[in-house]
């Protein structure tokens, strides 16, 4: 094994970008992946001509031209614009929160009317600076939207009440006083034509890179540490340190996918169910990401669940308790000169894809020059 310069643990976006950059610099890289396929959570699989997002809806968006050009080397992107809708007990609302949402909810027509309504509802906070997700949401959009579109969806998604969650999570969503249903504010957005997996395949397709799937780092951690001069680790940072300071919290997911003998199930790629009675958080209908006209359709219901050892850790839960614990793990990581920790799990950050690419490129530049 000593012929390798790097061991990359995890074939998701972070690991693949690093491996690609290292190979271009003449380094020899071995990538190990515990799942039976490459690409981590952006993995897509073609079923009946439809690209199925196996680990949840993935829409690429960025305002950084360098990142957009980088990812476009590996795929052509379509013009898809994410405009999810919310279904609250059969009532349909546009997302993100914008004039269409305000009009449907309150009958207001002008931005001034909407602003006045939000200001009136925000008054319950008594001018207090928002300190948690509930207060942040009410401050941004008022109590009606909070109660119909945010409170129960968030509780389902994170397994905690909004009062116990950090405000930044809701600030991911734009609030607009225009009739614009685009979920993102970014300059560039789209879905790779033919799916995401090809991006990772092309990144890893290099004579200097060897890939081995179905291989868990923890099955032979000591041997890997002995055999490789440097390791890029994109798994869970607390697991790397054998949870010695305690467990970080994650959210896991369960997906139920069905093929339906109809051409159009819900008329949109993403529908969020924002009530508390519906067990799942959202349904995605994959063909709409690529404007597909197949005769059948494929849908996936997404259920959120508490992470337990052995589950896939899809989301870090970045509240104060966990961020503090992560800082302590990070201090241990900094003493581990042989290992670089990267990605959503290695850095315990609620990263989107463009941020993971940026972080991996930055890491590669620092490491490889
Ligand atoms: P991962 O993709 O998790 O890759 C890590 C890899 O390491 C995995 O393949 C894992 O199996 C492997 N691994 C872990 N431990 C070990 C081990 N011990 N041994 C060997 N291999 C190991 N981002 C967007 O920009 N837009 C979106 O619309 C979007 N939607 C999302 C929806 C959902 C439901 C989720 C969960 C995420 C979404 N994201 C989205 C975020 C996006 O998935 C991540 O930013 C990105 O995939 C993270 O890449 P990564 O390499 O850090 O992690
Ligand atoms: N959110 C909500 N209602 C919605 C959509 C989102 O309350 O209909 C909140 C919820 O707290 C969620 C957060 O906004 O966790 C961020 O949403 P995003 O769509 O960015 O989440 P992701 O796609 O990463 O799960």
GROMACS .gro file of C-alpha atoms and ligand atoms in nm:
model
  447
    1UNK     CA    1   0.000   0.000   0.000
    2UNK     CA    2   0.299   0.228   0.047
    3UNK     CA    3   0.282   0.322  -0.321
    4UNK     CA    4  -0.001   0.565  -0.234
    5UNK     CA    5   0.042   0.924  -0.122
    6UNK     CA    6  -0.314   0.954   0.011
    7UNK     CA    7  -0.596   0.744   0.146
    8UNK     CA    8  -0.932   0.916   0.094
    9UNK     CA    9  -1.206   0.779   0.319
   10UNK     CA   10  -1.544   0.839   0.153
   11UNK     CA   11  -1.627   0.884  -0.216
   12UNK     CA   12  -1.871   1.174  -0.169
   13UNK     CA   13  -1.814   1.517  -0.316
   14UNK     CA   14  -1.541   1.620  -0.071
   15UNK     CA   15  -1.339   1.301  -0.110
   16UNK     CA   16  -1.379   1.292  -0.487
   17UNK     CA   17  -1.276   1.657  -0.540
   18UNK     CA   18  -0.968   1.608  -0.323
   19UNK     CA   19  -0.874   1.281  -0.496
   20UNK     CA   20  -0.918   1.442  -0.838
   21UNK     CA   21  -0.701   1.742  -0.753
   22UNK     CA   22  -0.433   1.523  -0.595
   23UNK     CA   23  -0.424   1.296  -0.901
   24UNK     CA   24  -0.384   1.598  -1.130
   25UNK     CA   25  -0.077   1.691  -0.923
   26UNK     CA   26   0.072   1.347  -0.985
   27UNK     CA   27  -0.017   1.198  -0.646
   28UNK     CA   28  -0.129   0.836  -0.609
   29UNK     CA   29  -0.461   0.805  -0.428
   30UNK     CA   30  -0.663   0.520  -0.287
   31UNK     CA   31  -1.032   0.590  -0.218
   32UNK     CA   32  -1.228   0.362   0.012
   33UNK     CA   33  -1.606   0.379   0.043
   34UNK     CA   34  -1.819   0.186   0.289
   35UNK     CA   35  -2.133   0.186   0.072
   36UNK     CA   36  -2.167  -0.037  -0.234
   37UNK     CA   37  -2.140   0.261  -0.471
   38UNK     CA   38  -1.951   0.589  -0.508
   39UNK     CA   39  -2.087   0.947  -0.484
   40UNK     CA   40  -2.207   0.965  -0.123
   41UNK     CA   41  -2.536   1.145  -0.078
   42UNK     CA   42  -2.543   1.292  -0.427
   43UNK     CA   43  -2.571   0.943  -0.577
   44UNK     CA   44  -2.837   0.914  -0.846
   45UNK     CA   45  -2.946   0.596  -1.021
   46UNK     CA   46  -3.132   0.561  -1.349
   47UNK     CA   47  -3.460   0.369  -1.318
   48UNK     CA   48  -3.692   0.347  -1.622
   49UNK     CA   49  -3.512   0.641  -1.780
   50UNK     CA   50  -3.558   0.858  -1.469
   51UNK     CA   51  -3.264   0.976  -1.256
   52UNK     CA   52  -3.361   0.882  -0.902
   53UNK     CA   53  -3.203   1.095  -0.625
   54UNK     CA   54  -3.149   0.802  -0.389
   55UNK     CA   55  -3.061   1.014  -0.085
   56UNK     CA   56  -3.303   1.302  -0.124
   57UNK     CA   57  -3.358   1.590  -0.367
   58UNK     CA   58  -3.032   1.754  -0.477
   59UNK     CA   59  -3.038   2.087  -0.657
   60UNK     CA   60  -2.706   2.248  -0.737
   61UNK     CA   61  -2.684   2.622  -0.672
   62UNK     CA   62  -2.401   2.870  -0.627
   63UNK     CA   63  -2.309   3.231  -0.685
   64UNK     CA   64  -1.942   3.147  -0.717
   65UNK     CA   65  -1.841   3.135  -1.084
   66UNK     CA   66  -1.527   2.935  -1.008
   67UNK     CA   67  -1.733   2.660  -0.842
   68UNK     CA   68  -1.993   2.666  -1.122
   69UNK     CA   69  -1.722   2.635  -1.391
   70UNK     CA   70  -1.552   2.362  -1.189
   71UNK     CA   71  -1.861   2.142  -1.163
   72UNK     CA   72  -1.956   2.207  -1.526
   73UNK     CA   73  -1.637   2.026  -1.632
   74UNK     CA   74  -1.802   1.704  -1.524
   75UNK     CA   75  -2.163   1.746  -1.647
   76UNK     CA   76  -2.395   1.971  -1.842
   77UNK     CA   77  -2.663   2.128  -1.628
   78UNK     CA   78  -3.025   2.192  -1.721
   79UNK     CA   79  -3.229   2.504  -1.641
   80UNK     CA   80  -3.416   2.356  -1.342
   81UNK     CA   81  -3.513   2.616  -1.082
   82UNK     CA   82  -3.617   2.483  -0.746
   83UNK     CA   83  -3.968   2.602  -0.652
   84UNK     CA   84  -4.101   2.361  -0.393
   85UNK     CA   85  -4.456   2.394  -0.273
   86UNK     CA   86  -4.593   2.339   0.075
   87UNK     CA   87  -4.903   2.130   0.138
   88UNK     CA   88  -5.065   2.221   0.469
   89UNK     CA   89  -5.370   1.996   0.522
   90UNK     CA   90  -5.452   2.021   0.152
   91UNK     CA   91  -5.388   2.396   0.122
   92UNK     CA   92  -5.110   2.473  -0.124
   93UNK     CA   93  -4.855   2.753  -0.069
   94UNK     CA   94  -4.558   2.865  -0.271
   95UNK     CA   95  -4.210   2.853  -0.121
   96UNK     CA   96  -3.984   3.020  -0.032
   97UNK     CA   97  -4.189   3.280   0.154
   98UNK     CA   98  -4.278   3.540  -0.105
   99UNK     CA   99  -4.566   3.754  -0.234
  100UNK     CA  100  -4.743   3.443  -0.371
  101UNK     CA  101  -4.736   3.290  -0.022
  102UNK     CA  102  -4.851   3.612   0.145
  103UNK     CA  103  -5.128   3.664  -0.110
  104UNK     CA  104  -5.265   3.310  -0.070
  105UNK     CA  105  -5.255   3.333   0.310
  106UNK     CA  106  -5.372   3.687   0.373
  107UNK     CA  107  -5.514   3.815   0.043
  108UNK     CA  108  -5.259   4.095   0.042
  109UNK     CA  109  -5.154   4.221  -0.300
  110UNK     CA  110  -4.878   4.477  -0.253
  111UNK     CA  111  -4.543   4.445  -0.077
  112UNK     CA  112  -4.647   4.725   0.164
  113UNK     CA  113  -4.956   4.528   0.269
  114UNK     CA  114  -4.748   4.214   0.324
  115UNK     CA  115  -4.486   4.404   0.521
  116UNK     CA  116  -4.754   4.559   0.741
  117UNK     CA  117  -4.906   4.216   0.813
  118UNK     CA  118  -4.567   4.068   0.906
  119UNK     CA  119  -4.486   4.369   1.127
  120UNK     CA  120  -4.821   4.336   1.305
  121UNK     CA  121  -4.758   3.964   1.376
  122UNK     CA  122  -4.395   4.016   1.469
  123UNK     CA  123  -4.509   4.242   1.753
  124UNK     CA  124  -4.560   3.933   1.975
  125UNK     CA  125  -4.180   3.928   2.011
  126UNK     CA  126  -4.190   4.271   2.174
  127UNK     CA  127  -3.879   4.383   1.986
  128UNK     CA  128  -3.670   4.098   2.130
  129UNK     CA  129  -3.369   3.987   1.924
  130UNK     CA  130  -3.447   3.636   1.788
  131UNK     CA  131  -3.253   3.374   1.978
  132UNK     CA  132  -3.396   3.051   1.843
  133UNK     CA  133  -3.567   2.920   1.529
  134UNK     CA  134  -3.918   3.003   1.651
  135UNK     CA  135  -3.835   3.365   1.727
  136UNK     CA  136  -3.635   3.400   1.406
  137UNK     CA  137  -3.922   3.262   1.197
  138UNK     CA  138  -4.183   3.486   1.358
  139UNK     CA  139  -3.955   3.783   1.318
  140UNK     CA  140  -3.911   3.711   0.945
  141UNK     CA  141  -4.262   3.609   0.839
  142UNK     CA  142  -4.504   3.641   1.131
  143UNK     CA  143  -4.705   3.391   1.336
  144UNK     CA  144  -4.945   3.260   1.066
  145UNK     CA  145  -4.671   3.133   0.837
  146UNK     CA  146  -4.475   3.008   1.135
  147UNK     CA  147  -4.772   2.800   1.252
  148UNK     CA  148  -4.878   2.663   0.911
  149UNK     CA  149  -4.555   2.624   0.719
  150UNK     CA  150  -4.266   2.613   0.965
  151UNK     CA  151  -4.340   2.488   1.317
  152UNK     CA  152  -4.450   2.131   1.251
  153UNK     CA  153  -4.232   2.071   0.945
  154UNK     CA  154  -3.928   2.176   1.148
  155UNK     CA  155  -4.026   1.962   1.445
  156UNK     CA  156  -4.062   1.661   1.211
  157UNK     CA  157  -3.734   1.736   1.036
  158UNK     CA  158  -3.519   1.791   1.345
  159UNK     CA  159  -3.708   1.601   1.618
  160UNK     CA  160  -3.695   1.906   1.845
  161UNK     CA  161  -3.926   2.205   1.899
  162UNK     CA  162  -3.830   2.526   1.718
  163UNK     CA  163  -3.750   2.690   2.053
  164UNK     CA  164  -3.460   2.447   2.091
  165UNK     CA  165  -3.315   2.492   1.742
  166UNK     CA  166  -3.068   2.749   1.612
  167UNK     CA  167  -3.204   3.048   1.419
  168UNK     CA  168  -2.964   3.004   1.126
  169UNK     CA  169  -3.153   2.698   0.997
  170UNK     CA  170  -3.454   2.906   0.892
  171UNK     CA  171  -3.235   3.180   0.749
  172UNK     CA  172  -3.134   2.931   0.477
  173UNK     CA  173  -3.465   3.020   0.312
  174UNK     CA  174  -3.511   3.354   0.134
  175UNK     CA  175  -3.800   3.583   0.234
  176UNK     CA  176  -3.905   3.802  -0.058
  177UNK     CA  177  -4.146   4.083  -0.120
  178UNK     CA  178  -4.162   3.990  -0.488
  179UNK     CA  179  -4.367   3.726  -0.673
  180UNK     CA  180  -4.063   3.502  -0.718
  181UNK     CA  181  -4.084   3.131  -0.627
  182UNK     CA  182  -3.713   3.056  -0.679
  183UNK     CA  183  -3.597   2.877  -0.361
  184UNK     CA  184  -3.243   3.010  -0.398
  185UNK     CA  185  -3.093   3.354  -0.448
  186UNK     CA  186  -2.788   3.220  -0.629
  187UNK     CA  187  -2.670   3.325  -0.974
  188UNK     CA  188  -2.632   2.968  -1.104
  189UNK     CA  189  -2.866   2.674  -1.052
  190UNK     CA  190  -2.952   2.345  -1.221
  191UNK     CA  191  -2.954   1.967  -1.223
  192UNK     CA  192  -2.685   1.771  -1.408
  193UNK     CA  193  -2.838   1.619  -1.720
  194UNK     CA  194  -2.798   1.243  -1.674
  195UNK     CA  195  -2.764   1.263  -1.295
  196UNK     CA  196  -2.500   1.338  -1.032
  197UNK     CA  197  -2.317   1.004  -1.021
  198UNK     CA  198  -2.134   1.078  -1.349
  199UNK     CA  199  -1.972   1.382  -1.181
  200UNK     CA  200  -1.807   1.167  -0.917
  201UNK     CA  201  -1.724   0.895  -1.173
  202UNK     CA  202  -1.541   1.146  -1.391
  203UNK     CA  203  -1.359   1.298  -1.094
  204UNK     CA  204  -1.231   0.956  -0.990
  205UNK     CA  205  -1.153   0.832  -1.343
  206UNK     CA  206  -0.776   0.876  -1.341
  207UNK     CA  207  -0.485   0.631  -1.363
  208UNK     CA  208  -0.353   0.764  -1.029
  209UNK     CA  209  -0.678   0.682  -0.844
  210UNK     CA  210  -0.792   0.342  -0.721
  211UNK     CA  211  -1.141   0.308  -0.576
  212UNK     CA  212  -1.266   0.031  -0.349
  213UNK     CA  213  -1.632   0.022  -0.243
  214UNK     CA  214  -1.786  -0.187   0.039
  215UNK     CA  215  -1.486  -0.098   0.253
  216UNK     CA  216  -1.527   0.058   0.597
  217UNK     CA  217  -1.228   0.246   0.735
  218UNK     CA  218  -1.317   0.133   1.087
  219UNK     CA  219  -1.283  -0.234   0.993
  220UNK     CA  220  -0.905  -0.178   0.977
  221UNK     CA  221  -0.835   0.170   1.114
  222UNK     CA  222  -0.497   0.080   1.265
  223UNK     CA  223  -0.374  -0.079   0.943
  224UNK     CA  224  -0.477   0.222   0.735
  225UNK     CA  225  -0.304   0.460   0.974
  226UNK     CA  226   0.010   0.248   0.954
  227UNK     CA  227   0.007   0.209   0.576
  228UNK     CA  228  -0.076   0.557   0.440
  229UNK     CA  229   0.133   0.869   0.493
  230UNK     CA  230  -0.174   1.095   0.479
  231UNK     CA  231  -0.547   1.036   0.514
  232UNK     CA  232  -0.842   1.252   0.405
  233UNK     CA  233  -1.129   1.146   0.627
  234UNK     CA  234  -1.487   1.243   0.530
  235UNK     CA  235  -1.676   1.021   0.774
  236UNK     CA  236  -1.800   1.118   1.122
  237UNK     CA  237  -1.537   1.298   1.325
  238UNK     CA  238  -1.670   1.168   1.659
  239UNK     CA  239  -1.657   0.810   1.533
  240UNK     CA  240  -1.296   0.860   1.423
  241UNK     CA  241  -1.211   0.938   1.785
  242UNK     CA  242  -1.420   0.646   1.909
  243UNK     CA  243  -1.678   0.888   2.058
  244UNK     CA  244  -1.434   0.949   2.342
  245UNK     CA  245  -1.577   1.295   2.422
  246UNK     CA  246  -1.939   1.185   2.366
  247UNK     CA  247  -2.167   1.152   2.062
  248UNK     CA  248  -2.247   1.438   1.831
  249UNK     CA  249  -2.614   1.446   1.727
  250UNK     CA  250  -2.720   1.377   1.368
  251UNK     CA  251  -3.053   1.342   1.191
  252UNK     CA  252  -3.107   1.034   0.985
  253UNK     CA  253  -3.362   0.973   0.710
  254UNK     CA  254  -3.567   0.689   0.573
  255UNK     CA  255  -3.678   0.689   0.211
  256UNK     CA  256  -3.978   0.506   0.061
  257UNK     CA  257  -3.965   0.494  -0.317
  258UNK     CA  258  -4.247   0.379  -0.545
  259UNK     CA  259  -4.293   0.346  -0.920
  260UNK     CA  260  -4.642   0.463  -1.015
  261UNK     CA  261  -4.823   0.380  -1.337
  262UNK     CA  262  -4.914   0.739  -1.415
  263UNK     CA  263  -4.721   1.011  -1.587
  264UNK     CA  264  -4.760   1.288  -1.330
  265UNK     CA  265  -4.824   1.238  -0.959
  266UNK     CA  266  -4.789   1.580  -0.796
  267UNK     CA  267  -4.702   1.830  -1.071
  268UNK     CA  268  -4.382   1.943  -0.900
  269UNK     CA  269  -4.045   1.792  -0.810
  270UNK     CA  270  -4.072   1.873  -0.438
  271UNK     CA  271  -4.381   1.901  -0.217
  272UNK     CA  272  -4.331   1.964   0.157
  273UNK     CA  273  -4.595   1.837   0.399
  274UNK     CA  274  -4.594   2.099   0.673
  275UNK     CA  275  -4.860   1.956   0.908
  276UNK     CA  276  -4.782   1.736   1.206
  277UNK     CA  277  -5.019   1.450   1.109
  278UNK     CA  278  -4.838   1.346   0.789
  279UNK     CA  279  -4.545   1.130   0.894
  280UNK     CA  280  -4.312   1.223   0.609
  281UNK     CA  281  -4.161   1.567   0.556
  282UNK     CA  282  -4.166   1.575   0.176
  283UNK     CA  283  -4.237   1.384  -0.142
  284UNK     CA  284  -4.011   1.417  -0.440
  285UNK     CA  285  -4.116   1.323  -0.792
  286UNK     CA  286  -3.786   1.265  -0.965
  287UNK     CA  287  -3.882   1.309  -1.330
  288UNK     CA  288  -3.965   1.678  -1.279
  289UNK     CA  289  -3.599   1.758  -1.205
  290UNK     CA  290  -3.530   1.680  -1.569
  291UNK     CA  291  -3.866   1.772  -1.726
  292UNK     CA  292  -3.913   1.402  -1.803
  293UNK     CA  293  -4.195   1.275  -2.022
  294UNK     CA  294  -4.174   0.904  -1.940
  295UNK     CA  295  -4.507   0.722  -1.921
  296UNK     CA  296  -4.459   0.623  -1.554
  297UNK     CA  297  -4.331   0.821  -1.259
  298UNK     CA  298  -4.118   0.755  -0.950
  299UNK     CA  299  -4.183   0.921  -0.615
  300UNK     CA  300  -3.995   0.913  -0.285
  301UNK     CA  301  -4.137   0.990   0.056
  302UNK     CA  302  -3.876   1.125   0.299
  303UNK     CA  303  -3.910   1.048   0.669
  304UNK     CA  304  -3.681   1.206   0.925
  305UNK     CA  305  -3.558   1.010   1.227
  306UNK     CA  306  -3.325   1.030   1.524
  307UNK     CA  307  -2.981   0.902   1.435
  308UNK     CA  308  -2.857   0.597   1.620
  309UNK     CA  309  -2.527   0.416   1.572
  310UNK     CA  310  -2.542   0.223   1.247
  311UNK     CA  311  -2.781   0.470   1.075
  312UNK     CA  312  -2.670   0.702   0.796
  313UNK     CA  313  -2.595   1.043   0.950
  314UNK     CA  314  -2.748   1.276   0.689
  315UNK     CA  315  -2.756   1.604   0.880
  316UNK     CA  316  -2.534   1.747   1.153
  317UNK     CA  317  -2.743   1.918   1.420
  318UNK     CA  318  -2.555   2.242   1.471
  319UNK     CA  319  -2.694   2.368   1.801
  320UNK     CA  320  -2.477   2.514   2.078
  321UNK     CA  321  -2.427   2.181   2.259
  322UNK     CA  322  -2.310   2.000   1.946
  323UNK     CA  323  -2.100   2.288   1.811
  324UNK     CA  324  -1.919   2.304   2.142
  325UNK     CA  325  -1.857   1.929   2.140
  326UNK     CA  326  -1.741   1.951   1.780
  327UNK     CA  327  -1.491   2.223   1.876
  328UNK     CA  328  -1.343   1.979   2.127
  329UNK     CA  329  -1.317   1.707   1.862
  330UNK     CA  330  -1.164   1.962   1.627
  331UNK     CA  331  -0.896   2.032   1.885
  332UNK     CA  332  -0.815   1.659   1.887
  333UNK     CA  333  -0.818   1.657   1.506
  334UNK     CA  334  -0.565   1.938   1.492
  335UNK     CA  335  -0.318   1.722   1.685
  336UNK     CA  336  -0.364   1.440   1.433
  337UNK     CA  337  -0.110   1.558   1.173
  338UNK     CA  338  -0.159   1.253   0.951
  339UNK     CA  339  -0.533   1.308   0.902
  340UNK     CA  340  -0.733   1.588   0.738
  341UNK     CA  341  -1.104   1.596   0.826
  342UNK     CA  342  -1.338   1.721   0.552
  343UNK     CA  343  -1.697   1.740   0.434
  344UNK     CA  344  -2.037   1.748   0.606
  345UNK     CA  345  -1.944   1.480   0.858
  346UNK     CA  346  -1.571   1.542   0.898
  347UNK     CA  347  -1.631   1.913   0.965
  348UNK     CA  348  -1.977   1.868   1.120
  349UNK     CA  349  -2.128   2.144   0.907
  350UNK     CA  350  -2.463   2.182   0.732
  351UNK     CA  351  -2.281   2.223   0.400
  352UNK     CA  352  -2.451   2.236   0.061
  353UNK     CA  353  -2.275   2.088  -0.242
  354UNK     CA  354  -2.115   2.410  -0.365
  355UNK     CA  355  -1.975   2.473  -0.018
  356UNK     CA  356  -1.830   2.121  -0.003
  357UNK     CA  357  -1.658   2.171  -0.339
  358UNK     CA  358  -1.518   2.508  -0.222
  359UNK     CA  359  -1.394   2.355   0.104
  360UNK     CA  360  -1.235   2.058  -0.078
  361UNK     CA  361  -1.061   2.284  -0.331
  362UNK     CA  362  -0.930   2.503  -0.051
  363UNK     CA  363  -0.806   2.195   0.135
  364UNK     CA  364  -0.640   2.062  -0.183
  365UNK     CA  365  -0.464   2.394  -0.249
  366UNK     CA  366  -0.333   2.411   0.105
  367UNK     CA  367  -0.218   2.051   0.100
  368UNK     CA  368  -0.092   2.016  -0.258
  369UNK     CA  369   0.020   2.370  -0.331
  370LIG     P1  370  -2.114   1.253   0.182
  370LIG     O1  371  -2.186   1.270   0.053
  370LIG     O2  372  -2.192   1.208   0.301
  370LIG     O3  373  -1.992   1.154   0.156
  370LIG     C1  374  -1.923   1.090   0.260
  370LIG     C2  375  -1.894   0.949   0.214
  370LIG     O4  376  -1.810   0.885   0.308
  370LIG     C3  377  -2.020   0.863   0.203
  370LIG     O5  378  -2.024   0.802   0.077
  370LIG     C4  379  -2.003   0.762   0.315
  370LIG     O6  380  -2.061   0.636   0.285
  370LIG     C5  381  -1.852   0.754   0.324
  370LIG     N1  382  -1.804   0.709   0.455
  370LIG     C6  383  -1.843   0.757   0.575
  370LIG     N2  384  -1.779   0.689   0.674
  370LIG     C7  385  -1.698   0.599   0.612
  370LIG     C8  386  -1.610   0.499   0.661
  370LIG     N3  387  -1.595   0.478   0.791
  370LIG     N4  388  -1.542   0.423   0.571
  370LIG     C9  389  -1.560   0.442   0.438
  370LIG     N5  390  -1.644   0.534   0.387
  370LIG    C10  391  -1.714   0.612   0.473
  370LIG     N6  392  -2.686   2.018  -0.115
  370LIG    C11  393  -2.715   2.107  -0.212
  370LIG     O7  394  -2.627   2.183  -0.254
  370LIG     N7  395  -2.842   2.114  -0.268
  370LIG    C12  396  -2.942   2.033  -0.228
  370LIG     O8  397  -3.054   2.042  -0.281
  370LIG    C13  398  -2.915   1.938  -0.125
  370LIG     N8  399  -3.013   1.856  -0.081
  370LIG    C14  400  -2.985   1.764   0.017
  370LIG    C15  401  -3.087   1.678   0.059
  370LIG    C16  402  -3.062   1.584   0.156
  370LIG    C17  403  -3.172   1.494   0.201
  370LIG    C18  404  -2.931   1.574   0.213
  370LIG    C19  405  -2.902   1.471   0.319
  370LIG    C20  406  -2.830   1.658   0.173
  370LIG    C21  407  -2.855   1.755   0.074
  370LIG     N9  408  -2.754   1.840   0.028
  370LIG    C22  409  -2.783   1.933  -0.071
  370LIG    C23  410  -2.618   1.838   0.085
  370LIG    C24  411  -2.521   1.749   0.008
  370LIG     O9  412  -2.568   1.616   0.007
  370LIG    C25  413  -2.386   1.755   0.079
  370LIG    O10  414  -2.339   1.887   0.088
  370LIG    C26  415  -2.274   1.673   0.011
  370LIG    O11  416  -2.321   1.557  -0.051
  370LIG    C27  417  -2.171   1.638   0.114
  370LIG    O12  418  -2.061   1.572   0.057
  370LIG     P2  419  -1.958   1.500   0.154
  370LIG    O13  420  -1.852   1.443   0.066
  370LIG    O14  421  -1.918   1.592   0.261
  370LIG    O15  422  -2.043   1.387   0.228
  371LIG     N1  423  -3.851   2.477   0.651
  371LIG     C1  424  -3.980   2.485   0.696
  371LIG     N2  425  -4.083   2.460   0.610
  371LIG     C2  426  -4.061   2.427   0.480
  371LIG     C3  427  -3.929   2.419   0.433
  371LIG     C4  428  -3.825   2.443   0.521
  371LIG     O1  429  -4.003   2.514   0.813
  371LIG     O2  430  -4.159   2.403   0.407
  371LIG     C5  431  -3.741   2.503   0.746
  371LIG     C6  432  -3.704   2.375   0.823
  371LIG     O3  433  -3.665   2.412   0.953
  371LIG     C7  434  -3.585   2.325   0.744
  371LIG     C8  435  -3.516   2.458   0.710
  371LIG     O4  436  -3.625   2.546   0.681
  371LIG     O5  437  -3.502   2.240   0.821
  371LIG     C9  438  -3.420   2.453   0.595
  371LIG     O6  439  -3.489   2.407   0.480
  371LIG     P1  440  -3.412   2.346   0.356
  371LIG     O7  441  -3.510   2.324   0.247
  371LIG     O8  442  -3.292   2.430   0.327
  371LIG     O9  443  -3.366   2.205   0.416
  371LIG     P2  444  -3.291   2.078   0.353
  371LIG    O10  445  -3.329   2.070   0.208
  371LIG    O11  446  -3.146   2.099   0.378
  371LIG    O12  447  -3.348   1.964   0.432
   0.00000   0.00000   0.00000
